[in-house]
């Protein structure tokens, strides 16, 4: 019986170094692929980020509170909502609907901070008032949106 068995001695250090360098090479190739693949820079272009969301101006939506009409005015720039306020709120309407003004103030703070009408929070006692106000704000913002 003739056996030609060869014994190969590998040092553990060499195996670890080789594995680490192979890992770095794979990571580098993945990074290069992600950075330079076609179509990856479309969202980063200035034209996409500076695209106008709104037509600048002041837009209003009417609310019927009792026998009186109150306007919700939304002021927008080309890319953000700048203010939300209630106009033509008489003292009698304010007395009859005491939750309207504070609810609008809290909603306006949230909307201006997040620039979104999604995920707004309001207290249980002002739920219906807030929903009524949000629908008026949505109508006004809808008028301001840029049409494609």
Coordinates of C-alpha atoms in Angstrom, one line a residue, residues 60-134:
X60 CA -59.4 79.3 3.3
X61 CA -62.1 76.8 4.0
X62 CA -65.5 77.7 5.5
X63 CA -67.0 76.0 8.6
X64 CA -70.6 76.4 9.7
X65 CA -70.7 76.8 13.5
X66 CA -74.3 77.2 14.4
X67 CA -75.8 80.0 12.3
X68 CA -72.4 81.7 11.7
X69 CA -69.7 80.9 9.2
X70 CA -66.0 80.7 10.3
X71 CA -63.1 80.5 8.0
X72 CA -60.0 78.4 8.5
X73 CA -57.1 80.1 6.7
X74 CA -54.0 78.1 5.8
X75 CA -50.9 80.1 4.6
X76 CA -48.4 78.1 2.5
X77 CA -45.0 78.7 0.8
X78 CA -44.0 76.6 -2.1
X79 CA -42.8 73.7 0.1
X80 CA -44.4 74.1 3.5
X81 CA -47.4 75.2 5.6
X82 CA -46.5 78.4 7.4
X83 CA -49.6 79.1 9.5
X84 CA -53.1 78.0 10.3
X85 CA -55.6 80.3 11.9
X86 CA -59.3 80.8 12.4
X87 CA -60.8 84.1 11.1
X88 CA -64.1 85.8 11.5
X89 CA -64.7 84.2 14.9
X90 CA -67.1 86.4 16.7
X91 CA -67.4 86.5 20.5
X92 CA -70.8 84.8 20.4
X93 CA -69.4 81.9 18.4
X94 CA -66.3 81.7 20.6
X95 CA -68.6 81.5 23.7
X96 CA -70.9 78.9 22.1
X97 CA -67.9 76.7 20.9
X98 CA -65.2 77.2 23.5
X99 CA -63.1 74.2 22.3
X100 CA -62.7 75.4 18.7
X101 CA -59.9 78.0 19.2
X102 CA -57.7 75.9 21.6
X103 CA -58.2 72.8 19.5
X104 CA -57.1 74.6 16.4
X105 CA -54.1 76.0 18.2
X106 CA -53.0 72.5 19.2
X107 CA -53.6 71.1 15.8
X108 CA -51.8 73.9 14.1
X109 CA -48.7 73.4 16.3
X110 CA -48.6 69.7 15.3
X111 CA -49.2 70.3 11.6
X112 CA -46.5 73.1 11.5
X113 CA -44.0 70.9 13.3
X114 CA -44.6 67.8 11.1
X115 CA -45.8 69.4 7.9
X116 CA -48.3 66.6 7.6
X117 CA -52.0 66.1 8.3
X118 CA -51.3 62.5 9.2
X119 CA -51.0 61.0 12.7
X120 CA -52.4 64.0 14.6
X121 CA -53.2 63.5 18.2
X122 CA -55.9 65.2 20.2
X123 CA -57.6 64.7 23.5
X124 CA -60.7 62.6 23.8
X125 CA -62.8 65.6 24.9
X126 CA -61.9 67.5 21.8
X127 CA -62.0 64.6 19.4
X128 CA -65.1 65.6 17.3
X129 CA -64.1 69.3 17.3
X130 CA -60.6 68.4 16.2
X131 CA -61.8 66.1 13.4
X132 CA -64.2 68.9 12.2
X133 CA -61.2 71.3 12.1
X134 CA -58.9 68.8 10.4

